[in-house]
PDB file of C-alpha atoms and ligand atoms in Angstrom:
ATOM      1  CA  MET A   1     167.483 144.534 132.953  1.00  0.00           C
ATOM      2  CA  LYS A   2     168.363 144.820 129.166  1.00  0.00           C
ATOM      3  CA  PHE A   3     166.341 143.042 126.343  1.00  0.00           C
ATOM      4  CA  PHE A   4     168.428 141.327 123.660  1.00  0.00           C
ATOM      5  CA  VAL A   5     166.471 139.597 120.714  1.00  0.00           C
ATOM      6  CA  ASP A   6     167.420 136.057 120.437  1.00  0.00           C
ATOM      7  CA  THR A   7     167.219 135.997 116.263  1.00  0.00           C
ATOM      8  CA  ALA A   8     168.645 136.220 113.019  1.00  0.00           C
ATOM      9  CA  ASP A   9     165.581 137.512 111.432  1.00  0.00           C
ATOM     10  CA  VAL A  10     165.991 141.216 110.764  1.00  0.00           C
ATOM     11  CA  ASP A  11     162.687 141.824 109.990  1.00  0.00           C
ATOM     12  CA  ALA A  12     161.480 140.695 113.269  1.00  0.00           C
ATOM     13  CA  ILE A  13     164.831 142.770 114.976  1.00  0.00           C
ATOM     14  CA  ARG A  14     163.248 145.760 113.408  1.00  0.00           C
ATOM     15  CA  GLU A  15     159.648 145.028 114.668  1.00  0.00           C
ATOM     16  CA  LEU A  16     161.051 145.276 118.104  1.00  0.00           C
ATOM     17  CA  ASN A  17     163.638 148.164 117.685  1.00  0.00           C
ATOM     18  CA  ASP A  18     160.801 150.658 116.655  1.00  0.00           C
ATOM     19  CA  LEU A  19     159.153 149.713 119.741  1.00  0.00           C
ATOM     20  CA  GLY A  20     162.270 150.544 121.800  1.00  0.00           C
ATOM     21  CA  LEU A  21     162.802 146.902 122.859  1.00  0.00           C
ATOM     22  CA  VAL A  22     166.096 145.776 121.757  1.00  0.00           C
ATOM     23  CA  ASP A  23     169.335 146.323 123.858  1.00  0.00           C
ATOM     24  CA  GLY A  24     170.779 143.955 121.771  1.00  0.00           C
ATOM     25  CA  VAL A  25     170.745 140.792 119.807  1.00  0.00           C
ATOM     26  CA  THR A  26     172.167 137.122 119.948  1.00  0.00           C
ATOM     27  CA  THR A  27     172.559 134.998 117.672  1.00  0.00           C
ATOM     28  CA  ASN A  28     173.930 131.560 117.189  1.00  0.00           C
ATOM     29  CA  PRO A  29     174.508 128.916 114.282  1.00  0.00           C
ATOM     30  CA  SER A  30     171.340 127.313 114.463  1.00  0.00           C
ATOM     31  CA  LEU A  31     169.474 130.587 114.139  1.00  0.00           C
ATOM     32  CA  ILE A  32     171.982 131.841 111.505  1.00  0.00           C
ATOM     33  CA  ALA A  33     170.547 128.553 109.697  1.00  0.00           C
ATOM     34  CA  LYS A  34     167.114 128.896 110.019  1.00  0.00           C
ATOM     35  CA  SER A  35     167.720 132.657 108.422  1.00  0.00           C
ATOM     36  CA  GLY A  36     169.151 130.879 105.503  1.00  0.00           C
ATOM     37  CA  ARG A  37     171.501 133.891 105.234  1.00  0.00           C
ATOM     38  CA  ASP A  38     175.235 134.020 104.973  1.00  0.00           C
ATOM     39  CA  ILE A  39     176.439 134.748 108.652  1.00  0.00           C
ATOM     40  CA  LEU A  40     178.846 137.472 107.770  1.00  0.00           C
ATOM     41  CA  GLU A  41     175.749 139.427 105.614  1.00  0.00           C
ATOM     42  CA  VAL A  42     173.268 139.142 107.817  1.00  0.00           C
ATOM     43  CA  THR A  43     175.174 140.100 111.057  1.00  0.00           C
ATOM     44  CA  LYS A  44     176.316 143.170 109.333  1.00  0.00           C
ATOM     45  CA  GLU A  45     172.601 144.309 108.665  1.00  0.00           C
ATOM     46  CA  ILE A  46     171.940 143.733 112.251  1.00  0.00           C
ATOM     47  CA  CYS A  47     174.581 145.678 113.098  1.00  0.00           C
ATOM     48  CA  ASP A  48     173.731 148.539 111.546  1.00  0.00           C
ATOM     49  CA  MET A  49     170.572 148.550 112.900  1.00  0.00           C
ATOM     50  CA  VAL A  50     171.264 147.745 116.637  1.00  0.00           C
ATOM     51  CA  ASP A  51     173.088 150.148 118.390  1.00  0.00           C
ATOM     52  CA  GLY A  52     173.651 147.379 121.359  1.00  0.00           C
ATOM     53  CA  PRO A  53     175.672 144.201 121.195  1.00  0.00           C
ATOM     54  CA  VAL A  54     175.415 141.534 118.308  1.00  0.00           C
ATOM     55  CA  SER A  55     176.496 138.071 119.720  1.00  0.00           C
ATOM     56  CA  ALA A  56     177.969 136.355 116.478  1.00  0.00           C
ATOM     57  CA  GLU A  57     179.191 132.676 117.448  1.00  0.00           C
ATOM     58  CA  VAL A  58     182.593 131.073 116.278  1.00  0.00           C
ATOM     59  CA  VAL A  59     181.965 127.267 115.024  1.00  0.00           C
ATOM     60  CA  ALA A  60     185.240 126.727 115.669  1.00  0.00           C
ATOM     61  CA  THR A  61     186.459 124.332 118.669  1.00  0.00           C
ATOM     62  CA  GLU A  62     190.272 124.597 118.906  1.00  0.00           C
ATOM     63  CA  TYR A  63     191.688 127.953 120.083  1.00  0.00           C
ATOM     64  CA  GLU A  64     193.518 129.146 116.951  1.00  0.00           C
ATOM     65  CA  ALA A  65     190.594 128.246 115.009  1.00  0.00           C
ATOM     66  CA  MET A  66     188.650 130.148 117.183  1.00  0.00           C
ATOM     67  CA  ILE A  67     190.601 133.351 117.672  1.00  0.00           C
ATOM     68  CA  GLU A  68     190.622 133.420 113.527  1.00  0.00           C
ATOM     69  CA  GLU A  69     186.862 133.398 113.511  1.00  0.00           C
ATOM     70  CA  GLY A  70     186.261 135.765 116.298  1.00  0.00           C
ATOM     71  CA  ARG A  71     188.811 138.428 114.696  1.00  0.00           C
ATOM     72  CA  LYS A  72     186.759 137.952 111.463  1.00  0.00           C
ATOM     73  CA  LEU A  73     183.677 138.604 112.913  1.00  0.00           C
ATOM     74  CA  ALA A  74     184.762 141.109 115.132  1.00  0.00           C
ATOM     75  CA  GLU A  75     185.671 143.288 111.993  1.00  0.00           C
ATOM     76  CA  ILE A  76     181.922 143.059 110.591  1.00  0.00           C
ATOM     77  CA  ALA A  77     180.700 146.379 113.208  1.00  0.00           C
ATOM     78  CA  PRO A  78     182.235 147.689 116.509  1.00  0.00           C
ATOM     79  CA  ASN A  79     179.173 146.282 118.316  1.00  0.00           C
ATOM     80  CA  ILE A  80     180.197 142.644 117.673  1.00  0.00           C
ATOM     81  CA  ALA A  81     180.011 140.521 120.495  1.00  0.00           C
ATOM     82  CA  ILE A  82     182.250 137.286 119.848  1.00  0.00           C
ATOM     83  CA  LYS A  83     180.108 134.173 121.156  1.00  0.00           C
ATOM     84  CA  VAL A  84     182.412 131.123 122.592  1.00  0.00           C
ATOM     85  CA  PRO A  85     181.677 128.045 123.805  1.00  0.00           C
ATOM     86  CA  LEU A  86     181.779 126.970 127.420  1.00  0.00           C
ATOM     87  CA  THR A  87     184.967 125.002 127.028  1.00  0.00           C
ATOM     88  CA  LEU A  88     188.815 125.327 127.696  1.00  0.00           C
ATOM     89  CA  ASP A  89     189.496 126.325 124.519  1.00  0.00           C
ATOM     90  CA  GLY A  90     186.591 128.914 124.474  1.00  0.00           C
ATOM     91  CA  LEU A  91     187.616 130.093 127.858  1.00  0.00           C
ATOM     92  CA  ARG A  92     191.114 131.213 126.423  1.00  0.00           C
ATOM     93  CA  ALA A  93     189.838 132.330 123.545  1.00  0.00           C
ATOM     94  CA  CYS A  94     187.646 134.640 125.597  1.00  0.00           C
ATOM     95  CA  LYS A  95     190.408 135.769 127.792  1.00  0.00           C
ATOM     96  CA  THR A  96     192.769 136.551 124.408  1.00  0.00           C
ATOM     97  CA  PHE A  97     189.622 138.634 122.752  1.00  0.00           C
ATOM     98  CA  THR A  98     188.691 140.487 126.119  1.00  0.00           C
ATOM     99  CA  SER A  99     192.017 141.425 126.635  1.00  0.00           C
ATOM    100  CA  GLU A 100     192.298 142.904 123.315  1.00  0.00           C
ATOM    101  CA  GLY A 101     188.865 144.755 124.464  1.00  0.00           C
ATOM    102  CA  GLN A 102     186.726 143.165 122.851  1.00  0.00           C
ATOM    103  CA  MET A 103     183.410 142.134 124.003  1.00  0.00           C
ATOM    104  CA  VAL A 104     182.730 138.141 124.685  1.00  0.00           C
ATOM    105  CA  ASN A 105     179.567 136.202 125.201  1.00  0.00           C
ATOM    106  CA  VAL A 106     180.577 133.269 126.491  1.00  0.00           C
ATOM    107  CA  THR A 107     177.519 130.524 125.640  1.00  0.00           C
ATOM    108  CA  LEU A 108     176.452 127.208 126.572  1.00  0.00           C
ATOM    109  CA  CYS A 109     176.599 127.713 130.445  1.00  0.00           C
ATOM    110  CA  PHE A 110     174.787 124.850 132.458  1.00  0.00           C
ATOM    111  CA  SER A 111     176.241 125.338 135.935  1.00  0.00           C
ATOM    112  CA  ALA A 112     177.521 127.884 138.626  1.00  0.00           C
ATOM    113  CA  ASN A 113     181.082 126.153 137.975  1.00  0.00           C
ATOM    114  CA  GLN A 114     181.072 127.149 134.006  1.00  0.00           C
ATOM    115  CA  ALA A 115     179.860 130.554 135.298  1.00  0.00           C
ATOM    116  CA  LEU A 116     182.709 131.435 137.911  1.00  0.00           C
ATOM    117  CA  LEU A 117     185.372 130.307 135.159  1.00  0.00           C
ATOM    118  CA  ALA A 118     184.023 132.456 132.753  1.00  0.00           C
ATOM    119  CA  ALA A 119     183.925 135.524 134.767  1.00  0.00           C
ATOM    120  CA  LYS A 120     187.437 134.848 135.460  1.00  0.00           C
ATOM    121  CA  ALA A 121     188.323 134.421 132.049  1.00  0.00           C
ATOM    122  CA  GLY A 122     186.651 138.501 132.047  1.00  0.00           C
ATOM    123  CA  ALA A 123     183.866 137.376 129.735  1.00  0.00           C
ATOM    124  CA  THR A 124     181.661 140.390 128.989  1.00  0.00           C
ATOM    125  CA  PHE A 125     178.469 138.204 128.949  1.00  0.00           C
ATOM    126  CA  ILE A 126     177.741 134.616 130.480  1.00  0.00           C
ATOM    127  CA  SER A 127     174.511 132.984 129.270  1.00  0.00           C
ATOM    128  CA  PRO A 128     173.146 130.423 130.974  1.00  0.00           C
ATOM    129  CA  PHE A 129     170.415 128.420 128.919  1.00  0.00           C
ATOM    130  CA  VAL A 130     166.919 128.132 130.978  1.00  0.00           C
ATOM    131  CA  GLY A 131     164.520 126.662 129.167  1.00  0.00           C
ATOM    132  CA  ARG A 132     166.930 123.814 128.115  1.00  0.00           C
ATOM    133  CA  LEU A 133     167.983 122.982 131.814  1.00  0.00           C
ATOM    134  CA  ASP A 134     164.086 123.244 132.239  1.00  0.00           C
ATOM    135  CA  ASP A 135     163.503 120.884 129.601  1.00  0.00           C
ATOM    136  CA  LEU A 136     165.630 117.946 132.031  1.00  0.00           C
ATOM    137  CA  ASN A 137     163.517 118.959 135.025  1.00  0.00           C
ATOM    138  CA  ILE A 138     166.849 121.253 136.239  1.00  0.00           C
ATOM    139  CA  ASP A 139     165.562 124.464 137.450  1.00  0.00           C
ATOM    140  CA  GLY A 140     167.232 126.709 134.846  1.00  0.00           C
ATOM    141  CA  LEU A 141     166.076 130.023 137.374  1.00  0.00           C
ATOM    142  CA  GLU A 142     167.869 128.578 140.047  1.00  0.00           C
ATOM    143  CA  LEU A 143     171.081 128.352 138.038  1.00  0.00           C
ATOM    144  CA  ILE A 144     170.460 132.493 137.629  1.00  0.00           C
ATOM    145  CA  ALA A 145     170.081 132.849 141.074  1.00  0.00           C
ATOM    146  CA  ASP A 146     173.162 130.535 141.927  1.00  0.00           C
ATOM    147  CA  ILE A 147     174.807 132.878 139.637  1.00  0.00           C
ATOM    148  CA  ARG A 148     173.570 136.190 140.733  1.00  0.00           C
ATOM    149  CA  GLN A 149     175.115 135.236 143.979  1.00  0.00           C
ATOM    150  CA  ILE A 150     178.586 134.021 143.216  1.00  0.00           C
ATOM    151  CA  TYR A 151     179.124 137.247 141.057  1.00  0.00           C
ATOM    152  CA  ASP A 152     177.890 139.937 143.609  1.00  0.00           C
ATOM    153  CA  ASN A 153     180.379 137.694 146.177  1.00  0.00           C
ATOM    154  CA  TYR A 154     182.590 138.613 144.539  1.00  0.00           C
ATOM    155  CA  GLY A 155     181.926 141.761 142.537  1.00  0.00           C
ATOM    156  CA  TYR A 156     182.460 140.312 139.040  1.00  0.00           C
ATOM    157  CA  GLU A 157     181.419 142.370 136.661  1.00  0.00           C
ATOM    158  CA  THR A 158     180.838 139.743 133.930  1.00  0.00           C
ATOM    159  CA  GLN A 159     176.704 140.233 133.221  1.00  0.00           C
ATOM    160  CA  ILE A 160     174.507 137.083 133.548  1.00  0.00           C
ATOM    161  CA  LEU A 161     172.800 136.785 129.890  1.00  0.00           C
ATOM    162  CA  ALA A 162     169.954 134.508 130.788  1.00  0.00           C
ATOM    163  CA  ALA A 163     169.397 132.746 127.369  1.00  0.00           C
ATOM    164  CA  SER A 164     166.909 129.684 126.112  1.00  0.00           C
ATOM    165  CA  ILE A 165     163.938 131.813 127.124  1.00  0.00           C
ATOM    166  CA  ARG A 166     160.887 130.363 126.439  1.00  0.00           C
ATOM    167  CA  SER A 167     157.821 132.518 127.907  1.00  0.00           C
ATOM    168  CA  ALA A 168     157.361 135.784 129.007  1.00  0.00           C
ATOM    169  CA  ASN A 169     157.145 134.246 132.612  1.00  0.00           C
ATOM    170  CA  HIS A 170     160.655 133.436 132.367  1.00  0.00           C
ATOM    171  CA  MET A 171     161.107 137.222 131.574  1.00  0.00           C
ATOM    172  CA  SER A 172     159.952 138.110 134.363  1.00  0.00           C
ATOM    173  CA  ASP A 173     161.191 135.834 137.122  1.00  0.00           C
ATOM    174  CA  CYS A 174     165.082 136.637 135.743  1.00  0.00           C
ATOM    175  CA  ALA A 175     164.108 140.322 136.440  1.00  0.00           C
ATOM    176  CA  LYS A 176     163.170 139.450 139.746  1.00  0.00           C
ATOM    177  CA  ILE A 177     166.416 137.541 140.049  1.00  0.00           C
ATOM    178  CA  GLY A 178     168.461 140.339 138.809  1.00  0.00           C
ATOM    179  CA  ALA A 179     169.650 138.874 135.501  1.00  0.00           C
ATOM    180  CA  ASP A 180     171.180 142.077 133.792  1.00  0.00           C
ATOM    181  CA  VAL A 181     170.012 140.671 130.465  1.00  0.00           C
ATOM    182  CA  ALA A 182     167.569 138.462 129.431  1.00  0.00           C
ATOM    183  CA  THR A 183     167.312 137.242 125.456  1.00  0.00           C
ATOM    184  CA  ALA A 184     164.066 135.552 124.004  1.00  0.00           C
ATOM    185  CA  PRO A 185     162.729 135.100 120.709  1.00  0.00           C
ATOM    186  CA  PRO A 186     160.766 137.916 119.261  1.00  0.00           C
ATOM    187  CA  ALA A 187     157.099 136.057 120.464  1.00  0.00           C
ATOM    188  CA  VAL A 188     158.444 135.613 123.773  1.00  0.00           C
ATOM    189  CA  ILE A 189     158.865 139.100 124.168  1.00  0.00           C
ATOM    190  CA  LYS A 190     155.757 141.121 121.988  1.00  0.00           C
ATOM    191  CA  GLY A 191     153.840 137.871 124.271  1.00  0.00           C
ATOM    192  CA  MET A 192     154.865 140.022 127.315  1.00  0.00           C
ATOM    193  CA  ALA A 193     152.508 142.512 126.668  1.00  0.00           C
ATOM    194  CA  ASN A 194     149.462 140.100 126.133  1.00  0.00           C
ATOM    195  CA  HIS A 195     146.829 139.634 129.413  1.00  0.00           C
ATOM    196  CA  VAL A 196     143.220 138.639 128.756  1.00  0.00           C
ATOM    197  CA  LEU A 197     141.935 141.235 131.505  1.00  0.00           C
ATOM    198  CA  THR A 198     143.243 144.065 128.941  1.00  0.00           C
ATOM    199  CA  ASP A 199     141.416 142.575 126.028  1.00  0.00           C
ATOM    200  CA  LYS A 200     138.463 141.983 127.403  1.00  0.00           C
ATOM    201  CA  GLY A 201     138.919 145.519 129.810  1.00  0.00           C
ATOM    202  CA  LEU A 202     139.637 147.321 125.836  1.00  0.00           C
ATOM    203  CA  ALA A 203     136.614 145.504 124.562  1.00  0.00           C
ATOM    204  CA  ALA A 204     134.338 146.800 127.188  1.00  0.00           C
ATOM    205  CA  PHE A 205     135.742 150.319 126.629  1.00  0.00           C
ATOM    206  CA  LEU A 206     135.409 150.332 122.629  1.00  0.00           C
ATOM    207  CA  SER A 207     131.951 149.036 122.874  1.00  0.00           C
ATOM    208  CA  ASP A 208     130.935 152.075 125.559  1.00  0.00           C
ATOM    209  CA  ALA A 209     132.394 154.812 123.270  1.00  0.00           C
ATOM    210  CA  GLU A 210     130.530 153.432 120.575  1.00  0.00           C
ATOM    211  CA  LYS A 211     127.385 153.441 122.349  1.00  0.00           C
ATOM    212  CA  ALA A 212     128.083 156.727 123.555  1.00  0.00           C
ATOM    213  CA  GLY A 213     129.182 158.560 120.112  1.00  0.00           C
ATOM    214  CA  ILE A 214     132.432 159.185 122.050  1.00  0.00           C
ATOM    215  CA  LYS A 215     134.866 160.625 118.855  1.00  0.00           C
ATOM    216  CA  ILE A 216     137.742 162.572 119.489  1.00  0.00           C
ATOM    217  CA  VAL A 217     139.282 163.160 116.251  1.00  0.00           C
TER     218      VAL A 217
HETATM  219  O1  G3P B 301     169.922 131.989 122.937  1.00  0.00           O
HETATM  220  C1  G3P B 301     170.316 130.364 123.136  1.00  0.00           C
HETATM  221  C2  G3P B 301     169.333 130.186 122.601  1.00  0.00           C
HETATM  222  O2  G3P B 301     169.122 130.652 121.230  1.00  0.00           O
HETATM  223  C3  G3P B 301     168.851 128.904 122.893  1.00  0.00           C
HETATM  224  O3  G3P B 301     167.009 128.601 123.046  1.00  0.00           O
HETATM  225  O4  G3P B 301     165.119 127.662 122.657  1.00  0.00           O
HETATM  226  O5  G3P B 301     167.066 126.995 121.383  1.00  0.00           O
HETATM  227  O6  G3P B 301     167.121 126.358 124.051  1.00  0.00           O
HETATM  228  P1  G3P B 301     166.905 127.436 123.078  1.00  0.00           P
END
């Protein structure tokens, strides 16, 4: 499973990139606003740092305006994936962009039917939001499994990009189901390394090493 980082914080992306944990980046208008930076400037900086796809989202809601914004975003770098919302205008824009060879991430997916439409529109990525469904007591992981089954039934090449990931358990659950990609905040990705028995075991090893005077260099 590929790991995308769901942030516009360049320092956080750099830290994870140095660990080899960044296969791509996703942003959205809320994350850009949180960064306090100009969208074109911060997105360019991210694209220069990361080899994989960097999702940048349009803010227009009508087809023609989405096309204009998407083309502007695509000019930033070759690894831009234009992010459009799962609306009929968004699907139409997706079709246009993908037929031009541009990567497209269709976002705000909350149902299997929406994911089916995105695949038919040729989306490169579909972003089902796991955590926001869980917030409503609807099983977000079940949606990932349903989309996996539908896409596999027909050989759709659209990649399932599990989004709104809130915990390390979400990451391993998505990997078990077979999501192609999961995008998560930096803290969630770093948190995957944590285990209380790792901390306890390391403390014991270090204590024994000190008592025995073990020195390596
Ligand atoms: O990728 C979409 C993601 O940013 C949404 O996450 O936690 O705001 O639901 P969240």
